[in-house]
């Protein structure tokens, strides 16, 4: 019995020694590797933090908003911009407001983005720029104007991670846009109720330049908004010469809309918002620029697109 017990103990001791001899150095190595990886991760996080802080661009004005995608600061066209959730008739139709072939089941295009705004909301210059055209389009854009900006400044605020994703009907830009050769420099604000600027004025980023309205074909809408466009030529039928403003600005939509946002839009949709009488007083009813024929590139682009399509 004793011998047997000894033997058992000896065997157990041997096993303990085996463990001590073989496994301990291994777990020592493992601990070292884990510590090393942890240290590298912490160092990486610190370095990333420094890089992103360095990329922050602070602009003037009281509507500086941060895009969590890329940490670039932007002045938005209106405060806390959100896509119009309802259509003209007040039916839930979030696609309606987006850029692309988003209307009539994909048959009809929308050449800008509709940003929800109760009439009278402040409209901001998104960059430094110059007002180059302004007129009243009674059956379309209402009181609207174009601002010309430095294409390099616009490029700086481009969203690196933007991809149209709400629906397949949403486009990033028109068919005649070539990102490698074309410079985008026109910002357009439409359906305004009043403006604080005139053609030829230079404006600063963050400056209040107009108030939103429901003028032109937005009169009678259940979804008051500012129609906002970004273009590389001032005119163009349908989507031609335009790009999706969401390529540059983060406009809340879909899941990003808070309960408060939705409530405000639902409340607004209960009213038919008509344009104010006399809003057009003192404004030209035609684009001065188009009439003067100062936009020769537009035809060239149209021609290029037709050739591409062939
Ligand atoms: Zn619109």
CSV table of C-alpha atoms and ligand atoms in Angstrom, one decimal:
chain,number,residue,atom,x,y,z
A,1,UNK,CA,0.0,0.0,0.0
A,2,UNK,CA,2.8,2.4,1.0
A,3,UNK,CA,4.7,1.8,-2.1
A,4,UNK,CA,1.6,2.2,-4.2
A,5,UNK,CA,0.9,5.6,-2.4
A,6,UNK,CA,4.5,6.6,-2.9
A,7,UNK,CA,4.2,5.8,-6.5
A,8,UNK,CA,1.0,7.8,-6.9
A,9,UNK,CA,2.6,10.8,-5.2
A,10,UNK,CA,5.7,10.5,-7.3
A,11,UNK,CA,3.7,10.4,-10.4
A,12,UNK,CA,1.8,13.5,-9.2
A,13,UNK,CA,5.0,15.3,-8.4
A,14,UNK,CA,6.4,14.4,-11.8
A,15,UNK,CA,3.3,15.8,-13.4
A,16,UNK,CA,3.7,19.0,-11.3
A,17,UNK,CA,7.3,19.3,-12.4
A,18,UNK,CA,6.3,18.7,-16.1
A,19,UNK,CA,3.8,21.5,-15.7
A,20,UNK,CA,6.3,23.8,-14.0
A,21,UNK,CA,8.9,23.0,-16.6
A,22,UNK,CA,6.9,23.2,-19.7
A,23,UNK,CA,3.9,25.4,-19.3
A,24,UNK,CA,5.2,28.3,-17.2
A,25,UNK,CA,7.6,29.7,-19.8
A,26,UNK,CA,4.8,29.5,-22.3
A,27,UNK,CA,2.4,31.5,-20.2
A,28,UNK,CA,5.2,34.0,-19.5
A,29,UNK,CA,5.6,34.5,-23.2
A,30,UNK,CA,1.8,34.9,-23.7
A,31,UNK,CA,1.6,37.6,-21.0
A,32,UNK,CA,4.5,39.4,-22.7
A,33,UNK,CA,2.8,39.4,-26.0
A,34,UNK,CA,-0.6,40.6,-24.6
A,35,UNK,CA,1.2,43.4,-22.8
A,36,UNK,CA,3.0,44.4,-26.0
A,37,UNK,CA,-0.2,44.5,-28.0
A,38,UNK,CA,-2.0,46.5,-25.4
A,39,UNK,CA,0.8,49.0,-25.3
A,40,UNK,CA,0.7,49.3,-29.2
A,41,UNK,CA,-3.1,49.8,-29.2
A,42,UNK,CA,-2.9,52.6,-26.6
A,43,UNK,CA,-0.1,54.2,-28.6
A,44,UNK,CA,-2.2,53.9,-31.8
A,45,UNK,CA,-5.2,55.5,-30.2
A,46,UNK,CA,-3.1,58.4,-28.9
A,47,UNK,CA,-1.5,58.9,-32.4
A,48,UNK,CA,-5.0,58.8,-34.1
A,49,UNK,CA,-6.3,61.3,-31.7
A,50,UNK,CA,-3.5,63.7,-32.5
A,51,UNK,CA,-4.0,63.3,-36.3
A,52,UNK,CA,-7.8,63.9,-36.1
A,53,UNK,CA,-7.4,67.0,-33.9
A,54,UNK,CA,-5.0,68.4,-36.4
A,55,UNK,CA,-7.5,67.9,-39.2
A,56,UNK,CA,-10.2,70.0,-37.4
A,57,UNK,CA,-11.1,73.1,-39.4
A,58,UNK,CA,-12.9,75.8,-37.5
A,59,UNK,CA,-15.0,78.2,-39.5
A,60,UNK,CA,-16.7,81.4,-38.3
A,61,UNK,CA,-20.5,81.7,-37.7
A,62,UNK,CA,-22.8,80.1,-35.3
A,63,UNK,CA,-23.7,77.1,-37.3
A,64,UNK,CA,-20.5,75.2,-37.2
A,65,UNK,CA,-21.3,71.6,-37.1
A,66,UNK,CA,-19.2,68.6,-36.9
A,67,UNK,CA,-19.4,65.6,-39.2
A,68,UNK,CA,-18.7,62.6,-37.2
A,69,UNK,CA,-17.5,60.8,-40.3
A,70,UNK,CA,-14.4,62.8,-40.8
A,71,UNK,CA,-14.2,65.5,-38.1
A,72,UNK,CA,-14.3,68.4,-40.6
A,73,UNK,CA,-16.2,71.4,-39.4
A,74,UNK,CA,-18.8,72.8,-41.8
A,75,UNK,CA,-21.2,75.7,-41.9
A,76,UNK,CA,-24.5,74.2,-42.9
A,77,UNK,CA,-27.1,76.0,-45.1
A,78,UNK,CA,-29.5,76.0,-42.1
A,79,UNK,CA,-28.9,75.0,-38.5
A,80,UNK,CA,-29.1,71.2,-37.7
A,81,UNK,CA,-30.1,70.3,-41.3
A,82,UNK,CA,-32.4,67.4,-41.8
A,83,UNK,CA,-34.0,65.9,-45.0
A,84,UNK,CA,-37.7,66.6,-45.5
A,85,UNK,CA,-39.5,63.5,-44.4
A,86,UNK,CA,-42.8,64.2,-46.0
A,87,UNK,CA,-43.6,65.1,-49.7
A,88,UNK,CA,-45.6,68.1,-51.0
A,89,UNK,CA,-48.9,66.4,-50.0
A,90,UNK,CA,-47.8,65.5,-46.5
A,91,UNK,CA,-47.3,61.8,-47.2
A,92,UNK,CA,-44.3,60.1,-45.6
A,93,UNK,CA,-41.8,59.8,-48.5
A,94,UNK,CA,-38.2,60.3,-47.3
A,95,UNK,CA,-36.8,59.6,-50.9
A,96,UNK,CA,-38.7,62.6,-52.2
A,97,UNK,CA,-36.2,65.1,-50.8
A,98,UNK,CA,-33.1,63.3,-52.0
A,99,UNK,CA,-30.8,63.9,-55.0
A,100,UNK,CA,-31.3,61.5,-57.9
A,101,UNK,CA,-34.1,59.7,-59.7
A,102,UNK,CA,-36.0,59.8,-56.5
A,103,UNK,CA,-39.5,60.7,-57.7
A,104,UNK,CA,-42.4,59.0,-59.5
A,105,UNK,CA,-41.0,55.5,-58.8
A,106,UNK,CA,-37.6,56.4,-60.3
A,107,UNK,CA,-39.0,58.1,-63.4
A,108,UNK,CA,-38.4,61.7,-62.4
A,109,UNK,CA,-35.3,63.4,-61.0
A,110,UNK,CA,-34.7,65.8,-58.1
A,111,UNK,CA,-31.7,68.0,-58.8
A,112,UNK,CA,-31.0,69.1,-55.2
A,113,UNK,CA,-31.8,68.2,-51.7
A,114,UNK,CA,-34.9,69.4,-49.7
A,115,UNK,CA,-33.8,70.5,-46.2
A,116,UNK,CA,-36.7,70.8,-43.8
A,117,UNK,CA,-37.2,74.4,-42.5
A,118,UNK,CA,-40.2,76.3,-41.3
A,119,UNK,CA,-40.7,79.5,-43.4
A,120,UNK,CA,-38.6,82.4,-42.0
A,121,UNK,CA,-35.7,80.1,-40.9
A,122,UNK,CA,-32.2,81.7,-41.3
A,123,UNK,CA,-30.2,80.6,-44.3
A,124,UNK,CA,-26.4,80.7,-44.1
A,125,UNK,CA,-23.6,81.2,-46.6
A,126,UNK,CA,-21.8,77.8,-46.4
A,127,UNK,CA,-18.5,79.2,-47.6
A,128,UNK,CA,-17.1,82.6,-48.6
A,129,UNK,CA,-18.5,83.5,-52.0
A,130,UNK,CA,-20.1,85.9,-54.4
A,131,UNK,CA,-23.8,86.2,-55.4
A,132,UNK,CA,-23.8,85.7,-59.1
A,133,UNK,CA,-27.5,85.4,-60.1
A,134,UNK,CA,-30.8,85.9,-58.4
A,135,UNK,CA,-34.4,85.9,-59.7
A,136,UNK,CA,-37.9,84.8,-59.1
A,137,UNK,CA,-39.1,81.7,-60.9
A,138,UNK,CA,-42.8,81.8,-60.1
A,139,UNK,CA,-43.7,78.3,-61.3
A,140,UNK,CA,-40.5,76.6,-60.1
A,141,UNK,CA,-37.7,77.6,-57.8
A,142,UNK,CA,-39.5,80.7,-56.5
A,143,UNK,CA,-37.1,83.4,-55.1
A,144,UNK,CA,-33.7,81.8,-55.6
A,145,UNK,CA,-30.0,82.7,-56.1
A,146,UNK,CA,-26.7,81.3,-57.0
A,147,UNK,CA,-23.5,81.8,-55.0
A,148,UNK,CA,-20.1,81.2,-56.6
A,149,UNK,CA,-17.4,79.8,-54.3
A,150,UNK,CA,-13.8,78.8,-54.6
A,151,UNK,CA,-13.8,75.1,-55.8
A,152,UNK,CA,-10.7,74.4,-53.6
A,153,UNK,CA,-12.6,75.5,-50.5
A,154,UNK,CA,-15.5,73.3,-51.4
A,155,UNK,CA,-13.2,70.4,-52.0
A,156,UNK,CA,-11.8,70.8,-48.5
A,157,UNK,CA,-15.2,70.0,-46.9
A,158,UNK,CA,-16.0,67.1,-49.2
A,159,UNK,CA,-17.1,64.0,-47.2
A,160,UNK,CA,-14.6,61.3,-47.8
A,161,UNK,CA,-17.0,58.5,-46.8
A,162,UNK,CA,-20.2,59.7,-48.5
A,163,UNK,CA,-22.0,57.1,-50.7
A,164,UNK,CA,-25.6,57.3,-51.7
A,165,UNK,CA,-27.2,54.7,-49.6
A,166,UNK,CA,-30.8,55.5,-48.6
A,167,UNK,CA,-32.1,53.9,-51.8
A,168,UNK,CA,-30.9,52.8,-55.2
A,169,UNK,CA,-32.6,55.8,-56.8
A,170,UNK,CA,-30.3,58.2,-55.0
A,171,UNK,CA,-27.3,59.4,-57.1
A,172,UNK,CA,-24.0,60.9,-56.2
A,173,UNK,CA,-23.9,63.2,-59.3
A,174,UNK,CA,-25.3,63.7,-62.8
A,175,UNK,CA,-24.1,61.6,-65.7
A,176,UNK,CA,-22.2,64.5,-67.2
A,177,UNK,CA,-20.0,65.1,-64.2
A,178,UNK,CA,-16.4,63.9,-64.3
A,179,UNK,CA,-14.8,64.1,-60.8
A,180,UNK,CA,-11.3,64.2,-62.4
A,181,UNK,CA,-11.7,67.2,-64.6
A,182,UNK,CA,-14.6,69.3,-63.3
A,183,UNK,CA,-14.6,71.9,-60.7
A,184,UNK,CA,-17.7,72.5,-58.6
A,185,UNK,CA,-18.3,76.1,-57.6
A,186,UNK,CA,-22.0,77.0,-57.5
A,187,UNK,CA,-24.3,76.8,-54.5
A,188,UNK,CA,-28.0,77.5,-55.0
A,189,UNK,CA,-30.7,78.3,-52.4
A,190,UNK,CA,-34.4,78.1,-53.5
A,191,UNK,CA,-38.0,78.8,-52.5
A,192,UNK,CA,-36.8,81.7,-50.2
A,193,UNK,CA,-39.2,84.2,-48.7
A,194,UNK,CA,-36.6,87.0,-48.4
A,195,UNK,CA,-32.9,87.7,-49.2
A,196,UNK,CA,-30.3,89.9,-47.4
A,197,UNK,CA,-28.0,90.0,-50.4
A,198,UNK,CA,-28.0,91.2,-54.1
A,199,UNK,CA,-26.2,90.2,-57.2
A,200,UNK,CA,-22.5,91.1,-57.0
A,201,UNK,CA,-22.3,91.0,-53.2
A,202,UNK,CA,-19.5,89.1,-51.6
A,203,UNK,CA,-20.5,87.0,-48.5
A,204,UNK,CA,-18.6,85.3,-45.7
A,205,UNK,CA,-19.1,81.8,-44.5
A,206,UNK,CA,-21.6,81.8,-41.6
A,207,UNK,CA,-23.3,85.0,-42.8
A,208,UNK,CA,-27.2,85.0,-42.7
A,209,UNK,CA,-28.0,85.6,-46.4
A,210,UNK,CA,-31.7,84.8,-46.6
A,211,UNK,CA,-34.8,83.4,-45.0
A,212,UNK,CA,-36.5,80.2,-46.1
A,213,UNK,CA,-40.0,80.2,-47.6
A,214,UNK,CA,-42.3,78.2,-49.7
A,215,UNK,CA,-42.2,80.3,-52.9
A,216,UNK,CA,-42.6,79.1,-56.5
A,217,UNK,CA,-43.9,75.6,-56.9
A,218,UNK,CA,-43.4,75.0,-53.1
A,219,UNK,CA,-46.4,77.1,-52.4
A,220,UNK,CA,-49.1,75.0,-50.7
A,221,UNK,CA,-46.6,72.4,-49.6
A,222,UNK,CA,-47.0,70.3,-46.4
A,223,UNK,CA,-43.2,69.9,-46.3
A,224,UNK,CA,-41.7,73.4,-46.0
A,225,UNK,CA,-38.0,73.3,-47.0
A,226,UNK,CA,-35.1,75.1,-48.6
A,227,UNK,CA,-34.2,73.4,-51.9
A,228,UNK,CA,-30.4,73.4,-51.9
A,229,UNK,CA,-28.3,72.6,-55.0
A,230,UNK,CA,-24.6,72.3,-55.8
A,231,UNK,CA,-23.6,72.6,-59.4
A,232,UNK,CA,-20.6,72.9,-61.8
A,233,UNK,CA,-22.6,74.9,-64.3
A,234,UNK,CA,-25.4,77.3,-63.4
A,235,UNK,CA,-28.1,75.7,-65.5
A,236,UNK,CA,-29.1,72.3,-66.7
A,237,UNK,CA,-32.2,70.3,-67.2
A,238,UNK,CA,-32.9,67.6,-64.6
A,239,UNK,CA,-29.8,66.4,-62.8
A,240,UNK,CA,-27.5,67.8,-65.5
A,241,UNK,CA,-24.6,69.9,-64.2
A,242,UNK,CA,-25.4,69.1,-60.5
A,243,UNK,CA,-24.0,66.9,-57.8
A,244,UNK,CA,-25.6,65.5,-54.6
A,245,UNK,CA,-25.2,68.2,-51.9
A,246,UNK,CA,-24.7,65.3,-49.4
A,247,UNK,CA,-21.3,64.8,-51.0
A,248,UNK,CA,-20.3,67.9,-49.0
A,249,UNK,CA,-22.9,68.3,-46.2
A,250,UNK,CA,-24.3,65.8,-43.7
A,251,UNK,CA,-28.0,66.2,-43.8
A,252,UNK,CA,-29.7,64.1,-41.2
A,253,UNK,CA,-32.1,61.5,-42.6
A,254,UNK,CA,-33.4,58.0,-42.0
A,255,UNK,CA,-32.1,56.6,-38.7
A,256,UNK,CA,-30.4,59.8,-37.8
A,257,UNK,CA,-33.7,61.7,-37.4
A,258,UNK,CA,-34.5,62.0,-33.7
A,259,UNK,CA,-38.0,61.7,-32.2
A,260,UNK,CA,-37.9,65.5,-31.8
A,261,UNK,CA,-37.0,66.0,-35.5
A,262,UNK,CA,-39.8,63.7,-36.6
A,263,UNK,CA,-42.3,65.4,-34.3
A,264,UNK,CA,-41.4,68.8,-35.7
A,265,UNK,CA,-41.8,67.6,-39.3
A,266,UNK,CA,-45.1,65.8,-38.5
A,267,UNK,CA,-46.5,68.9,-36.8
A,268,UNK,CA,-45.5,71.1,-39.8
A,269,UNK,CA,-47.1,68.6,-42.3
A,270,UNK,CA,-50.5,69.4,-40.9
A,271,UNK,CA,-50.4,72.9,-42.4
A,272,UNK,CA,-50.5,73.9,-46.1
A,273,UNK,CA,-47.8,76.5,-46.3
A,274,UNK,CA,-48.5,79.2,-49.0
A,275,UNK,CA,-46.0,81.7,-50.2
A,276,UNK,CA,-46.5,85.3,-48.9
A,277,UNK,CA,-48.1,87.7,-51.3
A,278,UNK,CA,-45.7,90.2,-52.8
A,279,UNK,CA,-42.5,88.2,-52.0
A,280,UNK,CA,-41.5,88.7,-55.7
A,281,UNK,CA,-41.7,92.5,-55.6
A,282,UNK,CA,-38.5,94.2,-56.9
A,283,UNK,CA,-36.9,91.0,-58.3
A,284,UNK,CA,-36.2,90.0,-61.9
A,285,UNK,CA,-38.4,87.2,-63.2
A,286,UNK,CA,-35.6,85.9,-65.3
A,287,UNK,CA,-32.0,85.0,-64.7
A,288,UNK,CA,-29.9,87.9,-65.8
A,289,UNK,CA,-27.0,85.6,-66.5
A,290,UNK,CA,-28.8,83.3,-68.8
A,291,UNK,CA,-30.4,86.1,-70.8
A,292,UNK,CA,-27.0,87.7,-71.3
A,293,UNK,CA,-25.7,84.3,-72.7
A,294,UNK,CA,-22.8,84.2,-70.3
A,295,UNK,CA,-23.0,80.5,-69.8
A,296,UNK,CA,-21.4,79.0,-73.0
A,297,UNK,CA,-20.0,75.9,-71.2
A,298,UNK,CA,-23.4,74.6,-70.4
A,299,UNK,CA,-24.1,73.6,-74.0
A,300,UNK,CA,-20.7,72.1,-74.3
A,301,UNK,CA,-21.4,69.8,-71.3
A,302,UNK,CA,-24.7,68.8,-72.7
A,303,UNK,CA,-23.0,67.9,-76.0
A,304,UNK,CA,-20.4,65.9,-74.2
A,305,UNK,CA,-23.0,64.0,-72.3
A,306,UNK,CA,-24.9,63.1,-75.5
A,307,UNK,CA,-21.7,61.8,-77.0
A,308,UNK,CA,-21.0,59.7,-74.0
A,309,UNK,CA,-24.4,58.2,-74.1
A,310,UNK,CA,-24.0,57.1,-77.7
B,1,LIG,ZN1,-36.3,70.3,-54.1
